[in-house]
Short mmCIF file of C-alpha atoms in Angstrom, two decimals:
data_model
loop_
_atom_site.label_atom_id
_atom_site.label_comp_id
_atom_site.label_asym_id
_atom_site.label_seq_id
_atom_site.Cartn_x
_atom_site.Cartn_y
_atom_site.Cartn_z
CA UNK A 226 87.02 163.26 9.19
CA UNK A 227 89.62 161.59 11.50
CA UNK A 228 92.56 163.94 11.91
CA UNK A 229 96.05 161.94 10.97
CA UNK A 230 99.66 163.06 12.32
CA UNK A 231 101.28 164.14 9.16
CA UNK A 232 104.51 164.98 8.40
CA UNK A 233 105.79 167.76 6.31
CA UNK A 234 109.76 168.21 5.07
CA UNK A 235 110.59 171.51 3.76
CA UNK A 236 114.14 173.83 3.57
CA UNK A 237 114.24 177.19 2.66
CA UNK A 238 117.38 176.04 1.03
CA UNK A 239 115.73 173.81 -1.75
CA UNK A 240 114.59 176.76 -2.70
CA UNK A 241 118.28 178.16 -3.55
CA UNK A 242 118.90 174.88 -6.39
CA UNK A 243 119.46 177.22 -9.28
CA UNK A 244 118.37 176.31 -12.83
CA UNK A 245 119.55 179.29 -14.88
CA UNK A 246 118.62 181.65 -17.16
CA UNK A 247 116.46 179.01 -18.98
CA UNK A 248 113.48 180.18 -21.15
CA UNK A 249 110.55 177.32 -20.01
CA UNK A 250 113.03 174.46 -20.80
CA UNK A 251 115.41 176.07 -23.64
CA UNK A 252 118.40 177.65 -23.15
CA UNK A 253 119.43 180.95 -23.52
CA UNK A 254 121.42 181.99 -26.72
CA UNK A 255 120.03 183.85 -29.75
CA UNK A 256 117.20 183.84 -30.59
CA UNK A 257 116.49 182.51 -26.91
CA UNK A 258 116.42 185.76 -24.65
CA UNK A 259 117.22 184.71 -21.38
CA UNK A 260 114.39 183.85 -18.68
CA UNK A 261 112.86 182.24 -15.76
CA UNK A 262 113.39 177.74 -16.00
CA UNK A 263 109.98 176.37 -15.95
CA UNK A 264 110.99 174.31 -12.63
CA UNK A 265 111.79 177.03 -10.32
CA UNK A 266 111.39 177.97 -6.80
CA UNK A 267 108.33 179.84 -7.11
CA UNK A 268 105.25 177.00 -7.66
CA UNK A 269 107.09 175.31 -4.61
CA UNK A 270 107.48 178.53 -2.81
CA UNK A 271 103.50 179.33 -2.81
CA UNK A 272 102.93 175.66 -2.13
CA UNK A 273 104.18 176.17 1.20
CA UNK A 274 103.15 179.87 1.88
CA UNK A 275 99.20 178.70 1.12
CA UNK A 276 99.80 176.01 3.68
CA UNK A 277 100.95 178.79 6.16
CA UNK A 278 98.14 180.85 5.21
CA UNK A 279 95.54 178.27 5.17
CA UNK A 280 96.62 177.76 9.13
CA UNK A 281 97.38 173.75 8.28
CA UNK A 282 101.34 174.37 8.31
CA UNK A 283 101.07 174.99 12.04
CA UNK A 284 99.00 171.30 12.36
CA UNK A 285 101.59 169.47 10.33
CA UNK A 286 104.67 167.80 11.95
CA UNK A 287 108.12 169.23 10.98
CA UNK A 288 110.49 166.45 9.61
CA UNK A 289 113.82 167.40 9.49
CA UNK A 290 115.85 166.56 6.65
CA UNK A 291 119.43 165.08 6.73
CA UNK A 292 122.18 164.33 3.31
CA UNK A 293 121.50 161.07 1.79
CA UNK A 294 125.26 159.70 1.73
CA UNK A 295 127.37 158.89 -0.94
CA UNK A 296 126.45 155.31 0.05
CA UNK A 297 122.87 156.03 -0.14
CA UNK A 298 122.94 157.48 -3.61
CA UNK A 299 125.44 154.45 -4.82
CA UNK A 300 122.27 151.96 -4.45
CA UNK A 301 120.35 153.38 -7.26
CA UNK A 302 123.31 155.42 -9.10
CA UNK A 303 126.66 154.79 -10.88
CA UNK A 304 129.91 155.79 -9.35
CA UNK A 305 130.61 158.19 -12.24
CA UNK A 306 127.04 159.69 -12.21
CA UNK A 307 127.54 160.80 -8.42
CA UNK A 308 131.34 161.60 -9.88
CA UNK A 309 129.94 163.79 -12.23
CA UNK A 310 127.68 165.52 -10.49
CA UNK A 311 129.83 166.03 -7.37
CA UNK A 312 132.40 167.92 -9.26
CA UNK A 313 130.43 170.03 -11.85
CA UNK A 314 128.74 170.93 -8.65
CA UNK A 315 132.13 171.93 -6.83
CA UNK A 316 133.06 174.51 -9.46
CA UNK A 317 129.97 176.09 -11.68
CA UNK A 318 127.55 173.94 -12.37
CA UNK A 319 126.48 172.09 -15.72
CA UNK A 320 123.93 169.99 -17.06
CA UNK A 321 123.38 166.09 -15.99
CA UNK A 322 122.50 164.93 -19.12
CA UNK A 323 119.24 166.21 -20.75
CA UNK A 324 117.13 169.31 -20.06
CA UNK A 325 119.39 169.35 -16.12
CA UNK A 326 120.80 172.04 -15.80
CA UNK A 327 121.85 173.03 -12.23
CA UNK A 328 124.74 175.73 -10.66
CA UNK A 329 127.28 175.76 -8.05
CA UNK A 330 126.48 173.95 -4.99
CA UNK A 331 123.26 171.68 -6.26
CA UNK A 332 125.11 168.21 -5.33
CA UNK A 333 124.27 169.52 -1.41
CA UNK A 334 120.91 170.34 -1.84
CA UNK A 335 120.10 167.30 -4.23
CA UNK A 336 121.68 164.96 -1.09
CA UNK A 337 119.16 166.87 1.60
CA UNK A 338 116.54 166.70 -0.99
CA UNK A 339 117.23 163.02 -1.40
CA UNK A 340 117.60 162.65 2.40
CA UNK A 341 114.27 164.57 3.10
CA UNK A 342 112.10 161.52 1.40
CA UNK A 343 114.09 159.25 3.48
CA UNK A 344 113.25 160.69 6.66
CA UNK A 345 110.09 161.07 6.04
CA UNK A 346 110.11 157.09 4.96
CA UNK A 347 112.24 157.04 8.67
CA UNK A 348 109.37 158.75 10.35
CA UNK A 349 106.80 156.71 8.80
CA UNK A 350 108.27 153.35 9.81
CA UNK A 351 109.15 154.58 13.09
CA UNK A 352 105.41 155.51 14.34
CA UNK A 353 105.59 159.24 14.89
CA UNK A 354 103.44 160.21 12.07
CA UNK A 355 100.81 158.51 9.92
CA UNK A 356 102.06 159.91 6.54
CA UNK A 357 104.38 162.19 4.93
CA UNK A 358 104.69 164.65 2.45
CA UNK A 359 108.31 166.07 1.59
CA UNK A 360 108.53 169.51 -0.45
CA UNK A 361 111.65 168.53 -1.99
CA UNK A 362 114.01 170.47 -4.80
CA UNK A 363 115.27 169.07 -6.82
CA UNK A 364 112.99 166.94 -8.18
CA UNK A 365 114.20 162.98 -9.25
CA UNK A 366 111.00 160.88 -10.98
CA UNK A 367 113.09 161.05 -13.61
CA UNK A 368 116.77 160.50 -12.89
CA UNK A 369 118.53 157.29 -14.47
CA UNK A 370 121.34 155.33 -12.96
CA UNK A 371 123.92 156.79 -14.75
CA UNK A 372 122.13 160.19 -16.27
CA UNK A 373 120.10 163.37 -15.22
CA UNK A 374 117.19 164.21 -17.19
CA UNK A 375 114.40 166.50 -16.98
CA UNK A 376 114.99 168.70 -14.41
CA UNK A 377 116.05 165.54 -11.84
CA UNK A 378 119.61 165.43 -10.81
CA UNK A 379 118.95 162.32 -7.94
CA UNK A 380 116.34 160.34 -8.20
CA UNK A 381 115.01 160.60 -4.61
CA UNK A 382 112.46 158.02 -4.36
CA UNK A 383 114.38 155.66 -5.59
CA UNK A 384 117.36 156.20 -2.94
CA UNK A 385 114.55 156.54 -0.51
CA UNK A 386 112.93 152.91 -1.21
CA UNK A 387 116.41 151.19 -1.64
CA UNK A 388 117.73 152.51 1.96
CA UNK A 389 114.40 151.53 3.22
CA UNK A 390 114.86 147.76 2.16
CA UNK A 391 118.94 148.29 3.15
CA UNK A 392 118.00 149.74 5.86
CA UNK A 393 115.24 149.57 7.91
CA UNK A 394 114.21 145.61 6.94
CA UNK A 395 110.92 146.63 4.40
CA UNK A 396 110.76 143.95 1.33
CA UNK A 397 108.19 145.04 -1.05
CA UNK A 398 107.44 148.83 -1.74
CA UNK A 399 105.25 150.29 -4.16
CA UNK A 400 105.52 153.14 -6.50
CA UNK A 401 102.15 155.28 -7.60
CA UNK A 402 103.54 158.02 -9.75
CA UNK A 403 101.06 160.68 -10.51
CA UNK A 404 103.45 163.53 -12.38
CA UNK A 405 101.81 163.88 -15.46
CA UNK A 406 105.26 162.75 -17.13
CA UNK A 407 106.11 158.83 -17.41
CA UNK A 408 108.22 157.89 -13.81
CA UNK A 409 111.22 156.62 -16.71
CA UNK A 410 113.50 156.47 -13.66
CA UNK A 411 111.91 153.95 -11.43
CA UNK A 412 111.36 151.89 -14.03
CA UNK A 413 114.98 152.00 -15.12
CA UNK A 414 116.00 151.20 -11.83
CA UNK A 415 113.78 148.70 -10.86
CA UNK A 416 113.24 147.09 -13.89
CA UNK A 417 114.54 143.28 -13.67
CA UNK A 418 113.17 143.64 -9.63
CA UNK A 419 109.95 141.85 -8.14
CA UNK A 420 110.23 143.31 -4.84
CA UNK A 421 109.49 147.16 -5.91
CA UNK A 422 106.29 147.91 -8.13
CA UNK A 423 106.05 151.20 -10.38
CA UNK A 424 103.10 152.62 -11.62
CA UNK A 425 103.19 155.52 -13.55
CA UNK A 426 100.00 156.91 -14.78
CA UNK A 427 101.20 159.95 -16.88
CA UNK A 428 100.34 161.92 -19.94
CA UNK A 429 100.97 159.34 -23.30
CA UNK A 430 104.37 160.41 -24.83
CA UNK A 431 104.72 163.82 -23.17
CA UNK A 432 107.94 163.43 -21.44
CA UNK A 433 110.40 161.94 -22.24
CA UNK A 434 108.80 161.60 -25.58
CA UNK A 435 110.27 157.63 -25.99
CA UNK A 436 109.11 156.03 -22.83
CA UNK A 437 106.22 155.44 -21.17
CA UNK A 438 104.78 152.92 -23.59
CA UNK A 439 101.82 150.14 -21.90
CA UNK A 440 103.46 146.75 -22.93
CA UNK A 441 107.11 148.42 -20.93
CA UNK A 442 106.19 145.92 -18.35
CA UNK A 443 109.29 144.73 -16.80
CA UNK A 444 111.72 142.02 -17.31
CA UNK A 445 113.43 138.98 -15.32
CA UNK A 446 112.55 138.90 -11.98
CA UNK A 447 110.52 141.96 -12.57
CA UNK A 448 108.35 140.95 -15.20
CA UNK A 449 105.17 142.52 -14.78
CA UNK A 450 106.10 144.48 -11.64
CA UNK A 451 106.35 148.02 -13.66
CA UNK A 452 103.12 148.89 -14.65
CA UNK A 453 102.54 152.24 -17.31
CA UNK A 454 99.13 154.15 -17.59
CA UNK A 455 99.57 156.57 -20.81
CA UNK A 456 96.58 158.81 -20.77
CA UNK A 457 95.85 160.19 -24.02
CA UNK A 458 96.05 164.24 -23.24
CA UNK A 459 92.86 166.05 -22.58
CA UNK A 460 92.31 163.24 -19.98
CA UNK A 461 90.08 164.94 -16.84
CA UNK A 462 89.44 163.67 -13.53
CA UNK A 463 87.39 160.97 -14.32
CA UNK A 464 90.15 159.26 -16.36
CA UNK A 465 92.15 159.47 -13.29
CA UNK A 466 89.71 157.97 -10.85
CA UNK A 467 88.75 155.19 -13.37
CA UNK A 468 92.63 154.21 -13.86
CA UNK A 469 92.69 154.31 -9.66
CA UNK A 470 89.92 151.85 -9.21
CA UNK A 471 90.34 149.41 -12.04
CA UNK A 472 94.20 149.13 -12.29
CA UNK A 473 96.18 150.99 -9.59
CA UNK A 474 94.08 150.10 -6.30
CA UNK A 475 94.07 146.22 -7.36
CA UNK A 476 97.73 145.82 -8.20
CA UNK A 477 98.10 147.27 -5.19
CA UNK A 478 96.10 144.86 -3.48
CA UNK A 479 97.78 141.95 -5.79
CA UNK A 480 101.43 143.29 -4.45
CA UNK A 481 100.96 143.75 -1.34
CA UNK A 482 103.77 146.29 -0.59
CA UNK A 483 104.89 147.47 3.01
CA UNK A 484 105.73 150.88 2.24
CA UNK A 485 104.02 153.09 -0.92
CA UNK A 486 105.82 155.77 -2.24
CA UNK A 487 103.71 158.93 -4.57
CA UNK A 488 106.09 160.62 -6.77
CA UNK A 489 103.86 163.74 -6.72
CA UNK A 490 103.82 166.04 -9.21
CA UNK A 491 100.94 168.42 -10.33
CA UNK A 492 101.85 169.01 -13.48
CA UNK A 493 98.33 167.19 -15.11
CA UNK A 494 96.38 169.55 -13.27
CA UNK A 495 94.28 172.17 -15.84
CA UNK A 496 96.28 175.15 -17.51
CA UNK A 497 99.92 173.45 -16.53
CA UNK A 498 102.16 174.81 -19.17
CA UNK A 499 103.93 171.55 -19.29
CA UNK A 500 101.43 168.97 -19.67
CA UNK A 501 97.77 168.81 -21.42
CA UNK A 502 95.78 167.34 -18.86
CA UNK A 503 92.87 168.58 -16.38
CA UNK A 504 93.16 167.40 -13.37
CA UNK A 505 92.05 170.00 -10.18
CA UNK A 506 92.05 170.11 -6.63
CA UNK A 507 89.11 167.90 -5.78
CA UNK A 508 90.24 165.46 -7.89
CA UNK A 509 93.77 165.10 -5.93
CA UNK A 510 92.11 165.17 -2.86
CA UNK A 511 90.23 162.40 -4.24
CA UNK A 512 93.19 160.18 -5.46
CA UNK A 513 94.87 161.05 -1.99
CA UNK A 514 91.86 159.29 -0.23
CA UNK A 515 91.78 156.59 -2.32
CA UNK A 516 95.53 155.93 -1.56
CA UNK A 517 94.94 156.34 1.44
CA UNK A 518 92.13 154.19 1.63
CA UNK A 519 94.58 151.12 0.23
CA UNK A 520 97.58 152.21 2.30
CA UNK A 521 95.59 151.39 5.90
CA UNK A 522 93.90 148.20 4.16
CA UNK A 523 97.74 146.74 3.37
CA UNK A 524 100.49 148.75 5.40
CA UNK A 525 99.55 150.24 8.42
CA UNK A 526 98.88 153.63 6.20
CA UNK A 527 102.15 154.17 5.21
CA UNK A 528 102.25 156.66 2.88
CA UNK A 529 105.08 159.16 2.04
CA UNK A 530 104.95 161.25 -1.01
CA UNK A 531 107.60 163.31 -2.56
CA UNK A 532 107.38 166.54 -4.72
CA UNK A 533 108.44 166.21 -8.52
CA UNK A 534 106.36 169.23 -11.04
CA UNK A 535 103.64 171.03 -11.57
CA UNK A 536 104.50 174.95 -13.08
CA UNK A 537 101.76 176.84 -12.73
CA UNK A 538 102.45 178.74 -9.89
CA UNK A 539 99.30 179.91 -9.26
CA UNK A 540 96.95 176.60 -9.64
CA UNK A 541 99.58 174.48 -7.92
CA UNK A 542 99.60 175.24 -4.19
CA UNK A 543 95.93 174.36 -4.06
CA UNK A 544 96.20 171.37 -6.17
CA UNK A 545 98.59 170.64 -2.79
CA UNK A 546 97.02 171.88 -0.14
CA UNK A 547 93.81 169.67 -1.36
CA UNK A 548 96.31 167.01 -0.72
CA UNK A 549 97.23 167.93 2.53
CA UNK A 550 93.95 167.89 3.87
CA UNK A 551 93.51 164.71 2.86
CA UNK A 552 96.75 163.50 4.49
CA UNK A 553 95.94 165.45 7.22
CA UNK A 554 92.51 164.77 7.82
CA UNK A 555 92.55 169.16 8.41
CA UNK A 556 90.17 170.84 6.18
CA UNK A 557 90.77 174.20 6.51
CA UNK A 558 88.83 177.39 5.32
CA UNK A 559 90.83 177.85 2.45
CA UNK A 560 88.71 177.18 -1.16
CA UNK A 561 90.04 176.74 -4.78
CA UNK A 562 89.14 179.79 -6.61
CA UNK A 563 90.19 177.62 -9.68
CA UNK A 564 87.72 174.80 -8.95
CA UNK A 565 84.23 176.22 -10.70
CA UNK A 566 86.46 177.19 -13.80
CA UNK A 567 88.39 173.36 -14.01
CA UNK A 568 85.35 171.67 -13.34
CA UNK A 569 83.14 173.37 -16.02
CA UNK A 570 86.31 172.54 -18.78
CA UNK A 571 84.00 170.12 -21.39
CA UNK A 572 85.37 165.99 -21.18
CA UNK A 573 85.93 165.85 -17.56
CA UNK A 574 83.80 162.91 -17.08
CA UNK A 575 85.45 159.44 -18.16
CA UNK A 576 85.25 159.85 -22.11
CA UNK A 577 85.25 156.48 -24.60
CA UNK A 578 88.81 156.57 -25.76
CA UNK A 579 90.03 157.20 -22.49
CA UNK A 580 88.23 154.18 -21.41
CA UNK A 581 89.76 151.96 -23.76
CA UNK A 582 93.58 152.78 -22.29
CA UNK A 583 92.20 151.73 -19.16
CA UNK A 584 90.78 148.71 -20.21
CA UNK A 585 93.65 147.38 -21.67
CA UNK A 586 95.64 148.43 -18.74
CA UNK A 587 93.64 146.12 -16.50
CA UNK A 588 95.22 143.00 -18.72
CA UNK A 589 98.60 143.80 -16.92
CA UNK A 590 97.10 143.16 -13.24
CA UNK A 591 97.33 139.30 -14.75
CA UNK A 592 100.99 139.70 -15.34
CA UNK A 593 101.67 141.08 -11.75
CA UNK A 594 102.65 138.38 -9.14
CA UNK A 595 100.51 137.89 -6.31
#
C-alpha cells in the first residue's frame, strides 16, 4: 500500500460547542429529564484518541485551522442567518431553527469549524498533502441558507467549495455525502448550479423526514447536477458498494469535478442510535478506496472530507480510523473488535429491493451533463 501525505484538522476547542441538556434530540422539560445531546463531544473525542492510540495521529499532517470570515459565510448564507446566529451567540445561546441548539460562544467555533474544511481544501490545492480529513464541530451537511437544522449551525462544505471557486480559481467540485441523513443543505444551496454536483446517498426519509426524495434532481442550470440515493433502512455494505459503482463513481466520471468534497458522517454504520443502517469499518475503508480510486483518475487525488454524525461513541472511532488508513495509506495494528459481530448481522450482501433503488438511480447519470 503506497503511503499518502494526509492531512488531519482538529481543535480541542470544537470540542467546547455546547448543545445542552438535550435528551438524544428532545429537549428538556417535563416529562423530558435532562441529558446528554446525541451530537456531543464524546464520539468525536474517541475518534481522535483511537487515532493517537493506534500510533497513525503521529503520521498524519497537522492542518491548522483559521475563522471562515463573515465574507466567507455570506457566499452560501443570508445576512440575517449569520445576524442571527452572531448575536444569540454573543449573549446565551439559542436554537438556529430546528433541532440546533447551541450556547454562548458557538458563532466562533462554527467560523474555525467552517475555516478548518477550507484549509484543508487550501492544503489540498496547494500540494502539501494528498488528502484531508477535518474533525470538525459543529457539524453543517445540513445547514440552509437562511436556517440551522439538525445539529448544523454553518454549513461548512458548502462555504468551503464556494471560497474554493472565489478563491483559489477551481470550477467544478463534487459533493459525495455519505451521513446516513439526506445532505438537504447542499442541495439547497446548489440547487439551480451546474458547476457543483451533490450526491447524497443516505437513509430514505430518516432525516429531515421531507427531503431526500430520488426525482429532487435539480433545477435551471442545475438540472440534474444534485443527485439523491435513498436507501431503504436495513441497507448493509453491499448496498453501499453497489450504489458506489453503478451511480456515484460514473457521475463522477460524467462531471468531471476538480475538487471532491465527503461530507462524512458515520451515522449508517451498525447499532447508530440515529439511523437504521449497517454499515462497518471495512466497508468505509472500502468506499474511501473507491473514492480514492476516482479522485487520482480525475483530480490529481484531491480529496478532503469533513466530519458531520455518527453517535455511537464506541463503534465510531473505528468506523474512522478505517478511513484514515485508507487516506493514509498507514495500516496500523489496531483491529475492529466490532467487525465479526457487523459482518455476521443477516442482509449484508446486496438484497433485491435494495437493488431496485439503485437501479433506478442509474437513470439520473442520463440527466447529468457531461
Amino acid at each position: 500500500m503506497t503511503s499518502n501525505r494526509t492531512g488531519f484538522v482538529w481543535q480541542e476547542i470544537y470540542m467546547w460547542h455546547d448543545t445542552g441538556t438535550y435528551a438524544g434530540v428532545m429537549p428538556p422539560g417535563d416529562p423530558i429529564q435532562p441529558g446528554t445531546h446525541a451530537e456531543n463531544p464524546e464520539t468525536k473525542r474517541r475518534f481522535k484518541n483511537l487515532l493517537e492510540v493506534s500510533g497513525l495521529y503521529q503520521k498524519l499532517h497537522q492542518v491548522d485551522a483559521y475563522h471562515a470570515t463573515e465574507e466567507d459565510i455570506l457566499r452560501v448564507h443570508t445576512p440575517n442567518y449569520l445576524s442571527r446566529i452572531k448575536a444569540m451567540s454573543a449573549e446565551t445561546g439559542g436554537d438556529a431553527g430546528m433541532l440546533t441548539p447551541f450556547g454562548k460562544g458557538a458563532f466562533d467555533i462554527a467560523t474555525l469549524a467552517a475555516g478548518g474544511v477550507m484549509a484543508a481544501v487550501d492544503a489540498v490545492l496547494d500540494g502539501k498533502i494528498d488528502n484531508a480529513y477535518a474533525l470538525v464541530r459543529p457539524p453543517g451537511h445540513h445547514a440552509e441558507p437562511d436556517i440551522g437544522k439538525g445539529f448544523c449551525l454553518f454549513a461548512n462544505a458548502s462555504i468551503a467549495a464556494r471560497y474554493a471557486q472565489a478563491k483559489r480559481g477551481l470550477n467544478r467540485i463534487a459533493f459525495v455525502d455519505w451521513d446516513v441523513h439526506h445532505g438537504n443543505g447542499a442541495e439547497k444551496i446548489f440547487w439551480e448550479d451546474a458547476s457543483v454536483l451533490t450526491i447524497s446517498i443516505h437513509q430514505d426519509r430518516c432525516f429531515p423526514p421531507d427531503s431526500g426524495d430520488m426525482a429532487d434532481n435539480g433545477a435551471g442550470e442545475g438540472a440534474g447536477c444534485n443527485i439523491n440515493i435513498p436507501l431503504p433502512a436495513g441497507s448493509g455494505v453491499g448496498a453501499y458498494e453497489a450504489a458506489f459503482d453503478r451511480v456515484i463513481i460514473p457521475a463522477l466520471q460524467k462531471f468531471k469535478p476538480e475538487l471532491i468534497i465527503v461530507p462524512s458522517g458515520f451515522d449508517a454504520g451498525a447499532h447508530d442510535p440515529l439511523g437504521r443502517m449497517m454499515m462497518h469499518s471495512e466497508g468505509y475503508r472500502s468506499l474511501t478506496r473507491k473514492l480514492m480510486d476516482v479522485a487520482d483518475e480525475l483530480c490529481a487525488g484531491r480529496l478532503v472530507m469533513c466530519h458531520e454524525g455518527g453517535y455511537n461513541d464506541a463503534t465510531v472511532p473505528f468506523f474512522g480510523l478505517a478511513v484514515m488508513e485508507s487516506l493514509s495509506g498507514i495500516k496500523t495494528h489496531t483491529n475492529d473488535p466490532f467487525m465479526a459481530l457487523f459482518e455476521a448481522l443477516a442482509g449484508q450482501d446486496l438484497q433485491p429491493h435494495q437493488d431496485q433503488v439503485i437501479t433506478s438511480a442509474t437513470h439520473l447519470l442520463d440527466k447529468l451533463p457531461g
